[in-house]
Amino acid sequence: MVRYVFNPWRDRDELLLVRRQFYGDEAQSGAATAGTPLSTGGSGGEGEKSTTMTTTTLTGDKTSDQPSRTPAARRRDEQQKAVARVSMWMARQHCPHMVESTALLTAAMLSDEEVAGVEGTSGWSTYAVRATYAAAFSRFVTGLLDGHQDKQRKQSMYAIAKKIGLPATFVELRHQSTHEQLPSLAKLRSMARKALAWIWDYFWKNLSAEDGASGTTGARRADSCRDAVLLYLRGGGGGSDSDEEARTARVVRELGKWDTERVLAAIAELQRTLPGNQVYLRCMKLSGEVKRAQDEKAAADQKAGDPEPDATAEGDDSSAETTLGWSLYEGLWKPKPIGVV
């Protein structure tokens, strides 16, 4: 059955534009660190609070003051546009969770910068910023881990985080933000920057590889052997045959055109990465069937390669076979009672 995947963005260029607006020039160079996605709101000096600088231009006897945007201000404008665009994508639905999490964390940091740039801020505004950070971070961690949860075998958040490489401190901060007192503003700022850097490594920097241009993801998608195994695990082997054994045999015959080591490596990779007990058992069964088919093929090749027996040997065997069975007794017959040798 064909399954269509809808994307909220118009094309790939629009998605890359949003990535560039979120992460700046680091998105083009392919390197982002924990401090580069956003400037630290409210932690700098007076120079960071100023969004414009005045440029004096001499024109004859007149002087004109033209406001010019600083690089930090232009950076915030680009990030605000990216957040607004992702908000539109969320209204269209089918927006990836990592894209939404990037927008939420970025919006929280922009709100923090805006509040920190206003003189005479009250305590309630700082508390609101802390709540914004906590809500964005909790949604990021919870949505990510729930997407990797196995419905048949529930796992703890720490176990899933360890499996996908999410730092345990993220899970701890999510628990504290949800069930305990809100963390401090300094801690939330630091963890938000680290979260954006982790999302970059986990999602954003792999966009070019996903289109098959380069990278391990493109090579993995181009692996037809892995795709055939994945099709079997999804239950879409094709045809109207519902018998599991017949479908397994058909898939094993199809996998026979690749090297056995390559097939077993693809099965082992999917068995290790895909969640669920059923997938694990099906991978184990398919691996055993592939090994059994390989052994049968090797035995058939060995039998076909054995030398033919000689004609003389066949003649001896035939003569030996003729001597077996009933024959005429030679000599004088002496009758004996039954049971006497």
Tab-separated table of C-alpha atoms in Angstrom:
chain	number	residue	atom	x	y	z
A	1	MET	CA	0.000	0.000	0.000
A	2	VAL	CA	1.363	3.401	-0.982
A	3	ARG	CA	1.896	5.780	1.924
A	4	TYR	CA	2.208	9.453	1.088
A	5	VAL	CA	4.307	11.791	3.227
A	6	PHE	CA	3.298	15.457	3.245
A	7	ASN	CA	5.732	18.216	4.152
A	8	PRO	CA	4.545	21.639	5.316
A	9	TRP	CA	7.310	23.482	3.462
A	10	ARG	CA	7.099	24.321	-0.212
A	11	ASP	CA	10.415	22.757	-1.243
A	12	ARG	CA	13.804	21.844	0.159
A	13	ASP	CA	15.154	25.359	-0.387
A	14	GLU	CA	12.556	26.760	1.992
A	15	LEU	CA	13.580	24.276	4.678
A	16	LEU	CA	17.250	25.158	4.214
A	17	LEU	CA	16.319	28.836	4.406
A	18	VAL	CA	14.756	28.281	7.823
A	19	ARG	CA	17.851	26.394	8.948
A	20	ARG	CA	20.044	29.281	7.833
A	21	GLN	CA	17.793	31.772	9.637
A	22	PHE	CA	17.970	29.768	12.860
A	23	TYR	CA	21.692	29.015	12.888
A	24	GLY	CA	23.149	31.757	10.699
A	25	ASP	CA	26.356	31.244	8.752
A	26	GLU	CA	27.124	28.072	10.707
A	27	ALA	CA	24.408	26.326	8.678
A	28	GLN	CA	26.347	26.954	5.465
A	29	SER	CA	29.706	25.877	6.854
A	30	GLY	CA	28.142	22.787	8.460
A	31	ALA	CA	29.497	23.463	11.945
A	32	ALA	CA	27.529	24.698	14.929
A	33	THR	CA	28.534	24.791	18.543
A	34	ALA	CA	26.649	25.279	21.758
A	35	GLY	CA	27.246	29.000	21.726
A	36	THR	CA	26.632	29.798	18.078
A	37	PRO	CA	22.901	29.163	17.503
A	38	LEU	CA	21.837	32.216	19.476
A	39	SER	CA	23.386	35.003	21.456
A	40	THR	CA	22.923	34.746	25.192
A	41	GLY	CA	19.973	36.888	26.101
A	42	GLY	CA	20.581	39.418	28.812
A	43	SER	CA	24.061	38.185	29.673
A	44	GLY	CA	26.059	40.716	27.716
A	45	GLY	CA	26.873	44.339	28.267
A	46	GLU	CA	25.274	47.493	27.039
A	47	GLY	CA	26.503	46.849	23.507
A	48	GLU	CA	24.240	43.807	23.166
A	49	LYS	CA	21.197	45.679	24.409
A	50	SER	CA	21.517	48.306	21.728
A	51	THR	CA	19.832	47.246	18.512
A	52	THR	CA	20.854	50.222	16.368
A	53	MET	CA	23.880	52.381	15.881
A	54	THR	CA	23.963	55.847	14.384
A	55	THR	CA	25.986	56.567	11.270
A	56	THR	CA	26.696	60.233	10.556
A	57	THR	CA	26.825	61.146	6.881
A	58	LEU	CA	28.195	64.476	5.709
A	59	THR	CA	26.352	65.919	2.720
A	60	GLY	CA	27.564	69.431	2.058
A	61	ASP	CA	26.617	71.536	5.076
A	62	LYS	CA	24.025	69.048	6.332
A	63	THR	CA	24.474	66.068	8.573
A	64	SER	CA	21.986	63.196	8.669
A	65	ASP	CA	21.749	60.435	11.220
A	66	GLN	CA	20.865	57.100	9.561
A	67	PRO	CA	20.142	54.203	11.903
A	68	SER	CA	21.967	51.024	10.909
A	69	ARG	CA	21.112	47.578	12.249
A	70	THR	CA	23.835	45.755	14.142
A	71	PRO	CA	24.703	42.144	13.213
A	72	ALA	CA	23.056	40.929	16.425
A	73	ALA	CA	19.857	42.796	15.577
A	74	ARG	CA	19.817	41.407	12.037
A	75	ARG	CA	20.376	37.957	13.475
A	76	ARG	CA	17.360	38.327	15.755
A	77	ASP	CA	15.231	39.534	12.850
A	78	GLU	CA	16.124	36.431	10.846
A	79	GLN	CA	15.328	34.179	13.792
A	80	GLN	CA	11.974	35.875	14.315
A	81	LYS	CA	11.119	35.254	10.664
A	82	ALA	CA	12.096	31.598	11.058
A	83	VAL	CA	9.910	31.208	14.157
A	84	ALA	CA	6.960	32.783	12.334
A	85	ARG	CA	7.441	30.483	9.344
A	86	VAL	CA	7.575	27.371	11.535
A	87	SER	CA	4.416	28.560	13.282
A	88	MET	CA	2.743	28.600	9.880
A	89	TRP	CA	4.075	25.088	9.193
A	90	MET	CA	2.582	23.862	12.457
A	91	ALA	CA	-0.813	25.147	11.317
A	92	ARG	CA	-0.406	23.067	8.148
A	93	GLN	CA	0.471	19.989	10.286
A	94	HIS	CA	3.042	17.253	9.483
A	95	CYS	CA	5.871	19.434	10.789
A	96	PRO	CA	8.800	17.408	12.228
A	97	HIS	CA	9.201	17.609	15.971
A	98	MET	CA	12.819	18.766	15.730
A	99	VAL	CA	11.789	21.757	13.615
A	100	GLU	CA	9.084	22.710	16.106
A	101	SER	CA	11.463	22.278	19.055
A	102	THR	CA	14.031	24.527	17.395
A	103	ALA	CA	11.391	27.218	16.933
A	104	LEU	CA	10.129	26.941	20.524
A	105	LEU	CA	13.597	27.133	22.070
A	106	THR	CA	14.556	30.004	19.781
A	107	ALA	CA	11.358	31.881	20.638
A	108	ALA	CA	12.100	31.444	24.345
A	109	MET	CA	15.597	32.876	23.908
A	110	LEU	CA	14.270	35.794	21.860
A	111	SER	CA	11.736	36.567	24.586
A	112	ASP	CA	14.527	36.427	27.149
A	113	GLU	CA	16.602	38.912	25.146
A	114	GLU	CA	13.642	41.235	24.734
A	115	VAL	CA	12.841	41.245	28.446
A	116	ALA	CA	16.506	41.626	29.404
A	117	GLY	CA	16.865	44.616	27.069
A	118	VAL	CA	14.109	46.556	28.837
A	119	GLU	CA	15.218	48.616	31.815
A	120	GLY	CA	13.369	48.230	35.069
A	121	THR	CA	11.938	44.777	34.407
A	122	SER	CA	9.826	43.345	37.201
A	123	GLY	CA	9.986	39.940	38.821
A	124	TRP	CA	6.908	38.597	37.072
A	125	SER	CA	8.488	39.104	33.624
A	126	THR	CA	11.543	37.087	34.646
A	127	TYR	CA	9.292	34.355	36.009
A	128	ALA	CA	7.362	34.331	32.723
A	129	VAL	CA	10.605	33.876	30.786
A	130	ARG	CA	11.566	30.949	33.026
A	131	ALA	CA	8.175	29.368	32.400
A	132	THR	CA	8.614	29.853	28.647
A	133	TYR	CA	11.999	28.140	28.725
A	134	ALA	CA	10.621	25.276	30.827
A	135	ALA	CA	7.613	24.701	28.559
A	136	ALA	CA	9.739	24.711	25.390
A	137	PHE	CA	12.329	22.364	26.883
A	138	SER	CA	9.738	19.957	28.300
A	139	ARG	CA	7.924	19.754	24.974
A	140	PHE	CA	11.215	19.146	23.170
A	141	VAL	CA	12.322	16.245	25.402
A	142	THR	CA	8.890	14.643	25.886
A	143	GLY	CA	7.940	14.712	22.209
A	144	LEU	CA	11.316	13.353	21.124
A	145	LEU	CA	11.337	10.431	23.565
A	146	ASP	CA	7.673	9.554	23.031
A	147	GLY	CA	8.388	9.218	19.322
A	148	HIS	CA	10.914	6.444	20.092
A	149	GLN	CA	8.728	4.679	22.666
A	150	ASP	CA	7.776	1.052	22.018
A	151	LYS	CA	4.048	0.516	22.554
A	152	GLN	CA	4.461	-3.188	23.287
A	153	ARG	CA	7.306	-2.778	25.765
A	154	LYS	CA	7.352	0.465	27.714
A	155	GLN	CA	10.786	1.874	28.486
A	156	SER	CA	11.935	4.615	30.806
A	157	MET	CA	12.901	8.013	29.442
A	158	TYR	CA	16.490	7.499	30.526
A	159	ALA	CA	16.733	4.224	28.575
A	160	ILE	CA	15.363	5.796	25.391
A	161	ALA	CA	17.586	8.856	25.821
A	162	LYS	CA	20.644	6.625	26.135
A	163	LYS	CA	19.631	4.733	22.993
A	164	ILE	CA	19.318	7.853	20.812
A	165	GLY	CA	22.235	9.732	22.384
A	166	LEU	CA	20.252	12.378	24.270
A	167	PRO	CA	22.131	13.648	27.355
A	168	ALA	CA	20.670	12.528	30.671
A	169	THR	CA	20.808	16.123	31.924
A	170	PHE	CA	18.078	16.989	29.412
A	171	VAL	CA	15.774	14.376	30.947
A	172	GLU	CA	16.593	15.603	34.449
A	173	LEU	CA	15.823	19.209	33.531
A	174	ARG	CA	12.558	18.138	31.930
A	175	HIS	CA	11.573	16.310	35.134
A	176	GLN	CA	12.507	19.306	37.283
A	177	SER	CA	10.596	21.731	35.051
A	178	THR	CA	7.486	19.546	35.116
A	179	HIS	CA	7.293	18.228	38.674
A	180	GLU	CA	9.507	20.476	40.781
A	181	GLN	CA	10.337	24.140	41.175
A	182	LEU	CA	11.303	25.928	37.978
A	183	PRO	CA	15.073	25.922	37.365
A	184	SER	CA	17.035	29.130	37.541
A	185	LEU	CA	17.169	31.438	34.550
A	186	ALA	CA	20.918	30.954	34.118
A	187	LYS	CA	20.523	27.178	33.987
A	188	LEU	CA	17.656	27.392	31.512
A	189	ARG	CA	19.649	29.684	29.222
A	190	SER	CA	22.630	27.337	29.206
A	191	MET	CA	20.535	24.213	28.610
A	192	ALA	CA	18.580	25.889	25.808
A	193	ARG	CA	21.818	26.651	23.936
A	194	LYS	CA	23.010	23.079	24.459
A	195	ALA	CA	19.658	21.751	23.243
A	196	LEU	CA	19.858	23.808	20.043
A	197	ALA	CA	23.385	22.524	19.432
A	198	TRP	CA	22.215	18.929	19.990
A	199	ILE	CA	19.278	19.396	17.608
A	200	TRP	CA	21.721	20.697	15.001
A	201	ASP	CA	23.837	17.545	15.224
A	202	TYR	CA	20.810	15.260	15.397
A	203	PHE	CA	18.635	16.750	12.649
A	204	TRP	CA	19.650	19.919	10.839
A	205	LYS	CA	23.160	19.108	9.665
A	206	ASN	CA	21.964	15.868	7.993
A	207	LEU	CA	19.609	17.592	5.566
A	208	SER	CA	22.096	17.572	2.684
A	209	ALA	CA	22.803	13.865	3.235
A	210	GLU	CA	19.105	12.980	3.216
A	211	ASP	CA	18.780	14.124	-0.391
A	212	GLY	CA	21.350	11.552	-1.484
A	213	ALA	CA	24.074	14.092	-2.180
A	214	SER	CA	26.562	12.655	0.283
A	215	GLY	CA	26.895	11.104	3.711
A	216	THR	CA	25.947	7.845	5.323
A	217	THR	CA	22.223	8.525	5.236
A	218	GLY	CA	22.191	8.815	1.453
A	219	ALA	CA	24.265	5.667	1.082
A	220	ARG	CA	21.932	3.847	3.442
A	221	ARG	CA	18.881	4.882	1.440
A	222	ALA	CA	20.551	3.736	-1.761
A	223	ASP	CA	21.172	0.258	-0.286
A	224	SER	CA	18.667	-1.926	-2.120
A	225	CYS	CA	19.523	-4.938	0.046
A	226	ARG	CA	18.573	-3.066	3.206
A	227	ASP	CA	15.394	-1.814	1.544
A	228	ALA	CA	14.384	-5.388	0.674
A	229	VAL	CA	14.860	-6.515	4.280
A	230	LEU	CA	12.975	-3.465	5.538
A	231	LEU	CA	10.111	-4.210	3.143
A	232	TYR	CA	9.848	-7.722	4.580
A	233	LEU	CA	9.818	-6.404	8.152
A	234	ARG	CA	7.038	-3.972	7.291
A	235	GLY	CA	4.925	-6.826	5.974
A	236	GLY	CA	4.837	-5.468	2.431
A	237	GLY	CA	6.496	-8.291	0.543
A	238	GLY	CA	4.084	-7.889	-2.349
A	239	GLY	CA	1.533	-10.229	-3.900
A	240	SER	CA	-1.627	-11.608	-2.374
A	241	ASP	CA	0.052	-14.496	-0.547
A	242	SER	CA	-0.735	-14.173	3.147
A	243	ASP	CA	1.210	-17.225	4.238
A	244	GLU	CA	4.153	-16.130	6.359
A	245	GLU	CA	6.332	-19.109	5.443
A	246	ALA	CA	5.793	-18.633	1.724
A	247	ARG	CA	6.529	-14.930	1.987
A	248	THR	CA	9.690	-15.606	3.984
A	249	ALA	CA	10.869	-18.117	1.386
A	250	ARG	CA	10.172	-15.612	-1.379
A	251	VAL	CA	12.175	-12.911	0.403
A	252	VAL	CA	15.057	-15.332	1.021
A	253	ARG	CA	15.166	-16.147	-2.691
A	254	GLU	CA	15.180	-12.444	-3.493
A	255	LEU	CA	18.014	-11.807	-1.043
A	256	GLY	CA	20.016	-14.570	-2.688
A	257	LYS	CA	21.247	-12.175	-5.387
A	258	TRP	CA	23.369	-10.349	-2.799
A	259	ASP	CA	26.311	-11.628	-0.826
A	260	THR	CA	25.329	-13.467	2.348
A	261	GLU	CA	27.554	-11.346	4.573
A	262	ARG	CA	25.979	-8.176	3.218
A	263	VAL	CA	22.467	-9.510	3.819
A	264	LEU	CA	23.273	-10.622	7.368
A	265	ALA	CA	24.890	-7.254	8.111
A	266	ALA	CA	21.768	-5.411	6.908
A	267	ILE	CA	19.524	-7.651	9.031
A	268	ALA	CA	21.745	-7.165	12.087
A	269	GLU	CA	21.689	-3.385	11.653
A	270	LEU	CA	17.895	-3.255	11.437
A	271	GLN	CA	17.579	-5.660	14.359
A	272	ARG	CA	19.785	-3.380	16.437
A	273	THR	CA	18.228	-0.042	15.470
A	274	LEU	CA	14.505	-0.706	14.981
A	275	PRO	CA	12.352	-0.882	18.138
A	276	GLY	CA	9.895	-3.630	19.057
A	277	ASN	CA	10.011	-7.299	19.988
A	278	GLN	CA	8.229	-8.406	16.815
A	279	VAL	CA	10.864	-6.754	14.637
A	280	TYR	CA	13.612	-8.408	16.684
A	281	LEU	CA	12.054	-11.867	16.303
A	282	ARG	CA	11.387	-11.428	12.588
A	283	CYS	CA	14.997	-10.355	12.036
A	284	MET	CA	16.207	-13.405	13.937
A	285	LYS	CA	13.969	-15.699	11.887
A	286	LEU	CA	15.010	-14.140	8.586
A	287	SER	CA	18.682	-14.387	9.534
A	288	GLY	CA	18.276	-18.103	10.297
A	289	GLU	CA	16.501	-18.718	6.990
A	290	VAL	CA	19.239	-16.922	5.060
A	291	LYS	CA	21.936	-19.011	6.769
A	292	ARG	CA	20.008	-22.234	6.101
A	293	ALA	CA	19.583	-21.326	2.429
A	294	GLN	CA	23.304	-20.601	2.204
A	295	ASP	CA	24.150	-23.999	3.739
A	296	GLU	CA	21.809	-25.790	1.325
A	297	LYS	CA	23.344	-23.970	-1.613
A	298	ALA	CA	26.856	-24.866	-0.458
A	299	ALA	CA	25.867	-28.529	-0.035
A	300	ALA	CA	24.314	-28.599	-3.508
A	301	ASP	CA	27.426	-27.047	-5.043
A	302	GLN	CA	29.639	-29.564	-3.268
A	303	LYS	CA	27.499	-32.457	-4.451
A	304	ALA	CA	27.560	-31.156	-8.006
A	305	GLY	CA	31.345	-30.847	-7.863
A	306	ASP	CA	31.998	-34.470	-6.741
A	307	PRO	CA	33.681	-36.697	-9.469
A	308	GLU	CA	31.586	-39.312	-11.281
A	309	PRO	CA	32.257	-42.953	-10.263
A	310	ASP	CA	34.262	-45.124	-12.727
A	311	ALA	CA	32.579	-47.612	-15.028
A	312	THR	CA	34.707	-50.469	-13.644
A	313	ALA	CA	33.591	-49.642	-10.156
A	314	GLU	CA	30.003	-49.700	-11.322
A	315	GLY	CA	30.609	-53.119	-12.894
A	316	ASP	CA	32.062	-54.479	-9.678
A	317	ASP	CA	29.124	-53.131	-7.734
A	318	SER	CA	26.672	-54.746	-10.156
A	319	SER	CA	28.456	-58.104	-9.934
A	320	ALA	CA	28.452	-57.857	-6.168
A	321	GLU	CA	24.760	-57.118	-6.223
A	322	THR	CA	24.108	-60.249	-8.353
A	323	THR	CA	25.854	-62.517	-5.823
A	324	LEU	CA	23.559	-61.413	-3.063
A	325	GLY	CA	20.223	-63.128	-2.427
A	326	TRP	CA	19.232	-66.787	-3.214
A	327	SER	CA	21.764	-69.177	-4.766
A	328	LEU	CA	22.078	-72.912	-5.521
A	329	TYR	CA	23.476	-74.922	-2.593
A	330	GLU	CA	26.540	-76.905	-3.525
A	331	GLY	CA	27.300	-80.309	-1.951
A	332	LEU	CA	25.236	-82.975	-0.217
A	333	TRP	CA	22.204	-81.674	1.614
A	334	LYS	CA	21.795	-82.838	5.163
A	335	PRO	CA	18.393	-82.147	6.650
A	336	LYS	CA	18.419	-80.754	10.193
A	337	PRO	CA	15.626	-80.166	12.693
A	338	ILE	CA	14.331	-76.641	12.954
A	339	GLY	CA	16.352	-74.587	15.393
A	340	VAL	CA	19.544	-76.649	15.072
A	341	VAL	CA	22.458	-74.875	13.466
